[in-house]
Tab-separated table of C-alpha atoms in Angstrom:
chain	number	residue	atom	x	y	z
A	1	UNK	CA	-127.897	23.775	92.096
A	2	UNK	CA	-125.409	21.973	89.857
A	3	UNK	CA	-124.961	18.137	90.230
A	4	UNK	CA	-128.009	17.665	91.926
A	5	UNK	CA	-129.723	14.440	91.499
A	6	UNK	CA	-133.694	13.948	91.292
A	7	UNK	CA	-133.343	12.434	94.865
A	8	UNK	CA	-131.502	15.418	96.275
A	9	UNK	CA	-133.874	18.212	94.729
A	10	UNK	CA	-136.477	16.377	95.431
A	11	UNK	CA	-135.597	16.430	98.790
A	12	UNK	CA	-134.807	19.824	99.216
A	13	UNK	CA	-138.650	20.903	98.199
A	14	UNK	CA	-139.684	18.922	101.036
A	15	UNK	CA	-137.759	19.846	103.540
A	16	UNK	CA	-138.665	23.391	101.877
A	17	UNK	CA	-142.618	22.358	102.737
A	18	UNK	CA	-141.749	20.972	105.897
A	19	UNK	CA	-140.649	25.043	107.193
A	20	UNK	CA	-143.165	26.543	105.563
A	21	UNK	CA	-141.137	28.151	102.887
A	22	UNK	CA	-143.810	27.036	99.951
A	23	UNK	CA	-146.048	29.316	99.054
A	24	UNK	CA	-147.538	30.614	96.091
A	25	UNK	CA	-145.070	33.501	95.701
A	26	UNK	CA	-142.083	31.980	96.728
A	27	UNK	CA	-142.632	29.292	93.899
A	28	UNK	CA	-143.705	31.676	90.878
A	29	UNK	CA	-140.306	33.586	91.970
A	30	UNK	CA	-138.378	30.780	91.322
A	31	UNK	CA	-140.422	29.027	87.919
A	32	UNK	CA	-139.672	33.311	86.635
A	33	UNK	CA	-135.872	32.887	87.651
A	34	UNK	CA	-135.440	29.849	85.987
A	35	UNK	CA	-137.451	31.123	82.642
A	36	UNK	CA	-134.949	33.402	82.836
A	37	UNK	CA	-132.115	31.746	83.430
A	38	UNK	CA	-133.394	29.060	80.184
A	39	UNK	CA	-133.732	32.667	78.283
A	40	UNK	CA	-129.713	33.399	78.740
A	41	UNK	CA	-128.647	29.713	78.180
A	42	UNK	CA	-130.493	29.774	75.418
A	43	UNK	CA	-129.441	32.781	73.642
A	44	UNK	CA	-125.576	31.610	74.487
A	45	UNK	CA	-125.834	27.866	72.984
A	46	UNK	CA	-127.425	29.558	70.052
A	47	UNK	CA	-125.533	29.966	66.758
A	48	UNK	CA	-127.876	32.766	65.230
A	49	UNK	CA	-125.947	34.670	62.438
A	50	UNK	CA	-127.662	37.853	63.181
A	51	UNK	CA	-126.181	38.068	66.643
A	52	UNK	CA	-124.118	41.523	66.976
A	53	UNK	CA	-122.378	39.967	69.770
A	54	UNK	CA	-121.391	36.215	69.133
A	55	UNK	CA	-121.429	33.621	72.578
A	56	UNK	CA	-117.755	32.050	72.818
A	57	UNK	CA	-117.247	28.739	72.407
A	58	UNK	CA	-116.835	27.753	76.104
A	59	UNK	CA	-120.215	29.930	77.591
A	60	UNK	CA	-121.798	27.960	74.462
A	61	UNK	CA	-120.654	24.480	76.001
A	62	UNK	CA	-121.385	25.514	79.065
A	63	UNK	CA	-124.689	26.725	78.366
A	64	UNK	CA	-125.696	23.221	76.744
A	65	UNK	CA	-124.722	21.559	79.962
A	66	UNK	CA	-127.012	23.856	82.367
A	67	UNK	CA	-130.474	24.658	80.155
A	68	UNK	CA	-131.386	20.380	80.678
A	69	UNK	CA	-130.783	21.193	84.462
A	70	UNK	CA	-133.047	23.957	84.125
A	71	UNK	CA	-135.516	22.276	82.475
A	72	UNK	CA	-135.790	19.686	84.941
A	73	UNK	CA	-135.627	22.092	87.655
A	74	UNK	CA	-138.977	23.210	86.157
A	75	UNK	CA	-140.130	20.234	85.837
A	76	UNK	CA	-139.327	18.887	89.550
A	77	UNK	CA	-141.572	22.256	90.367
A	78	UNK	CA	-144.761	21.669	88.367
A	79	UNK	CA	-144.904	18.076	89.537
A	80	UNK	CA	-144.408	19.213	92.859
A	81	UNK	CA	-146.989	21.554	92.482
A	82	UNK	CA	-149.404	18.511	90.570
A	83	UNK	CA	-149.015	20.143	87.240
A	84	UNK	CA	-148.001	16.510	85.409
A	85	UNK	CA	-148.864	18.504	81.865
A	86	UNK	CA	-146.090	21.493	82.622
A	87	UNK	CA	-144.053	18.626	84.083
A	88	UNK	CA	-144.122	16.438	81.121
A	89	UNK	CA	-143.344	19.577	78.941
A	90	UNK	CA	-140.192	20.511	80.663
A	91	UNK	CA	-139.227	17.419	80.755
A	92	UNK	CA	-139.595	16.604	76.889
A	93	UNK	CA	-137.313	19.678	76.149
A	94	UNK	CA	-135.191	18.469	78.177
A	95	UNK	CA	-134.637	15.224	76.516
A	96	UNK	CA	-132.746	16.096	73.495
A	97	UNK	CA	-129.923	18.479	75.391
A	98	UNK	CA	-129.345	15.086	77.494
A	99	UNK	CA	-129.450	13.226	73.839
A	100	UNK	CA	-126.839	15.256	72.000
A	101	UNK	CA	-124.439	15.652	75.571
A	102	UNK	CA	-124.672	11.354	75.749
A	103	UNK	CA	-124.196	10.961	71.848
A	104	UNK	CA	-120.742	14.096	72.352
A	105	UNK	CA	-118.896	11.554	74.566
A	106	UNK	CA	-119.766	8.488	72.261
A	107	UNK	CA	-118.251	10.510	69.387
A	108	UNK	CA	-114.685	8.498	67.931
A	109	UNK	CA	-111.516	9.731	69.088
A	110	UNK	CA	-113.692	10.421	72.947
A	111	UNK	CA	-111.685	7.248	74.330
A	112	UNK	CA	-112.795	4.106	75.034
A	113	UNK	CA	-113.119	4.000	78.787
A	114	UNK	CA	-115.837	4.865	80.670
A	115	UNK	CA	-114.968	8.133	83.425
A	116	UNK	CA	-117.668	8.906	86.027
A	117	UNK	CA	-118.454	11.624	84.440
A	118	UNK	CA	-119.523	10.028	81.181
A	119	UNK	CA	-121.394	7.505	83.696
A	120	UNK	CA	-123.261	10.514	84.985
A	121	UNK	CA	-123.975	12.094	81.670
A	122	UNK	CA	-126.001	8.702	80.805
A	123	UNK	CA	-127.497	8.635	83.817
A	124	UNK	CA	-128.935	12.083	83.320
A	125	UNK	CA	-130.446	10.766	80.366
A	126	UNK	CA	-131.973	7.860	81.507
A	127	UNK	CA	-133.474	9.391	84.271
A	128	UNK	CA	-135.297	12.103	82.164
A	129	UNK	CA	-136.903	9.423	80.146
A	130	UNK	CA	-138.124	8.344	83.630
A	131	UNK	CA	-139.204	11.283	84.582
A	132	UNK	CA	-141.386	12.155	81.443
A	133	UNK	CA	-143.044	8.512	82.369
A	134	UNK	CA	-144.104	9.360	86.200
A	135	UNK	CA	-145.350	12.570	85.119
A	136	UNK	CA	-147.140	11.441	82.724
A	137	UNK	CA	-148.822	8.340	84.594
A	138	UNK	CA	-149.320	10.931	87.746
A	139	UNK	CA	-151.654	12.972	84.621
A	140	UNK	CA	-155.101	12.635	85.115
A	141	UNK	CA	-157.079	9.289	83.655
A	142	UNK	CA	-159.490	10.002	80.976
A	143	UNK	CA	-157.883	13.105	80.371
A	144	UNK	CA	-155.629	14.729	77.407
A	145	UNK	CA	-152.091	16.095	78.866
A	146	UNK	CA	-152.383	19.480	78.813
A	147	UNK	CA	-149.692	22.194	79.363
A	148	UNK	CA	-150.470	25.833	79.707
A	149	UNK	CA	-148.955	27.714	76.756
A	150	UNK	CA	-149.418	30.997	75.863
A	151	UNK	CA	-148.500	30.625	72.333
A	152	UNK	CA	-150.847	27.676	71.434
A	153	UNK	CA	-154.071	27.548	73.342
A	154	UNK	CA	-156.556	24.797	72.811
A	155	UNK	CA	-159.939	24.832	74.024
A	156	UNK	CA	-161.018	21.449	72.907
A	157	UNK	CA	-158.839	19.536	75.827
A	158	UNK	CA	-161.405	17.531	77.490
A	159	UNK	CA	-162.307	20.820	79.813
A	160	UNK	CA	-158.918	21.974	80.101
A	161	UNK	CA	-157.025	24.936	78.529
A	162	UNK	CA	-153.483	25.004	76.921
A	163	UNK	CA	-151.712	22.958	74.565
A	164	UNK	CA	-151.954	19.175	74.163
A	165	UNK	CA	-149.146	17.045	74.394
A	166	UNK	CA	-150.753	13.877	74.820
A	167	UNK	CA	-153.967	12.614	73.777
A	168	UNK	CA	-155.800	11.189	76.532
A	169	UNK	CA	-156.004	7.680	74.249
A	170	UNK	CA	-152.115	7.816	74.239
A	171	UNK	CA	-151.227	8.542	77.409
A	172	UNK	CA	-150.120	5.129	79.041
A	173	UNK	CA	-148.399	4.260	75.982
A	174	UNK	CA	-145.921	7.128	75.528
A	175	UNK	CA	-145.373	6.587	79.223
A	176	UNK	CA	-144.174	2.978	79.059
A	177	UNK	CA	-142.524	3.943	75.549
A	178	UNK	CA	-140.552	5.888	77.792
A	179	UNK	CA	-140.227	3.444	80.528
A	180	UNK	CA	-139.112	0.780	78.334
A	181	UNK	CA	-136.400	3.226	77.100
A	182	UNK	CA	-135.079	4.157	80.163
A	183	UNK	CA	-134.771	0.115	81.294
A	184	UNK	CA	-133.220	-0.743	78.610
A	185	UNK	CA	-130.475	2.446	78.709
A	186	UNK	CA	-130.154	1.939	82.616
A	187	UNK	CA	-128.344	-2.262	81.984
A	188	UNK	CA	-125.458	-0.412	79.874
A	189	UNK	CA	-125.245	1.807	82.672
A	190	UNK	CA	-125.128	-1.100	85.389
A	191	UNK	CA	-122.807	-2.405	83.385
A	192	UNK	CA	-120.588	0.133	82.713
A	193	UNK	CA	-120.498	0.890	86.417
A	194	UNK	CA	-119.641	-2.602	86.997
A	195	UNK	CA	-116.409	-2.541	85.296
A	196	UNK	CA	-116.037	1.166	86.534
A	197	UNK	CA	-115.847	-1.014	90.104
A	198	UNK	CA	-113.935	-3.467	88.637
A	199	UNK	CA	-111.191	-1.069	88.215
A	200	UNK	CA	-111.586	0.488	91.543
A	201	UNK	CA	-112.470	3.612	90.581
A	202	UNK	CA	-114.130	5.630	93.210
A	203	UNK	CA	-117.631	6.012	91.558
A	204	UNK	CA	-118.962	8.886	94.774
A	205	UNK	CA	-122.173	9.634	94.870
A	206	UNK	CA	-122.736	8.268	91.164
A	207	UNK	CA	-123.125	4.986	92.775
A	208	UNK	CA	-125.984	6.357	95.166
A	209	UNK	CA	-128.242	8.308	92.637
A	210	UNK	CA	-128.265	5.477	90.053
A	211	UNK	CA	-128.886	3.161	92.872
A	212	UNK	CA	-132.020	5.978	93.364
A	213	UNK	CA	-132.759	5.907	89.082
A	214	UNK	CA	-133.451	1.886	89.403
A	215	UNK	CA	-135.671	2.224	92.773
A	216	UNK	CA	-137.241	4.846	90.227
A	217	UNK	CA	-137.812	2.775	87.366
A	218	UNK	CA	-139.213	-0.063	89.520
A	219	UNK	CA	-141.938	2.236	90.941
A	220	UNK	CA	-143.019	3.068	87.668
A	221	UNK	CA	-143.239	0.044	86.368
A	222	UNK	CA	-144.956	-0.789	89.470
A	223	UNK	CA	-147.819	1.774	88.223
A	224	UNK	CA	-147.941	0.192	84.567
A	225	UNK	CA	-147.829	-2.753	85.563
């Protein structure tokens, strides 16, 4: 659902567990939705020259905005589900959509203050960086991070099957790489929302899910730490 925050969807897959709605089925459903849903974003964001029918300018825009949103969708499911290495994939493509939507409102001639929305665009950001550190410190010890792709198997993975995203070796490091990342994005965004307050502008539920993103970051660093 659009504007959710990790908190919120989170949330709903609980509650989801809680009545029994959870199964196997219900949740392949949804992961082939959403592949399909990436599939149509994609092909409308994309500027292929070969295209018979050209994507418009505004489904293209709006098509950047919602493939990161699926992608962590998909990612919220497979770490649900205790599949870090899918997790940590979806996540990682998620990262540069967030990237170039931050670095669009930073562009000159944007304006120089700060609107909620811009606050919420960073936040995004920051909290995907988080979110590719807690999967990857919920992967197993000892082990590579492996994701299962169909395109690039690997049978040397320490036992597992798939494609490897993260040597075993690496593992903690590209998680507090990330970690430190999103710690040092998230004091611009404290800040910003600071003088956001200053000028009493009603921040909503901004104020509540970065309030969630910084409870977040301190129980990963908890787990490096």
């Amino acid at each position: 659902e659009p504007g959710l925050s990790v908190s919120s969807k989170r949330a709903k897959i609980e509650n989801n567990v809680e009545e029994g709605d959870n199964d196997d089925d219900d949740i392949a459903l949804a992961l082939e939705m959403l592949s399909t849903s990436f599939s149509i974003f994609d092909w409308h964001s994309s500027t292929d020259e070969d295209k018979k029918t050209k994507p418009d300018e505004e489904g293209k825009r709006y098509s950047l905005t919602q493939i990161p949103r699926v992608l962590s969708t998909i990612g919220d499911i497979h770490s649900h589900c205790g599949k870090f290495g899918d997790a940590v994939d979806a996540y990682c493509r998620a990262l540069p959509y967030r990237e170039n939507a931050w670095e669009e409102r930073q562009k000159p001639g944007k304006g120089e203050s700060l609107s909620v929305d811009d606050l919420k665009c960073q936040r995004l950001l920051v909290e995907t960086y988080a979110l590719v550190a807690e999967a990857l410190l919920a992967c197993k010890e000892g082990e590579d991070v492996v994701c299962a792709n169909d395109e690039d198997k690997d049978d040397d993975t320490n036992g597992a099957t798939g494609k490897v995203l993260v040597a075993a070796k690496d593992r903690v490091d590209f998680a507090e790489s990330h970690y430190a990342t999103a710690r040092e994005k998230l004091q611009d965004i404290v800040y910003q929302m600071g003088k956001l307050a200053a000028e009493n502008v009603d921040l909503g539920d901004e104020k509540k899910d970065i309030g969630y993103l910084v409870m977040m970051l301190v129980g990963i660093g908890n787990k490096i730490h």
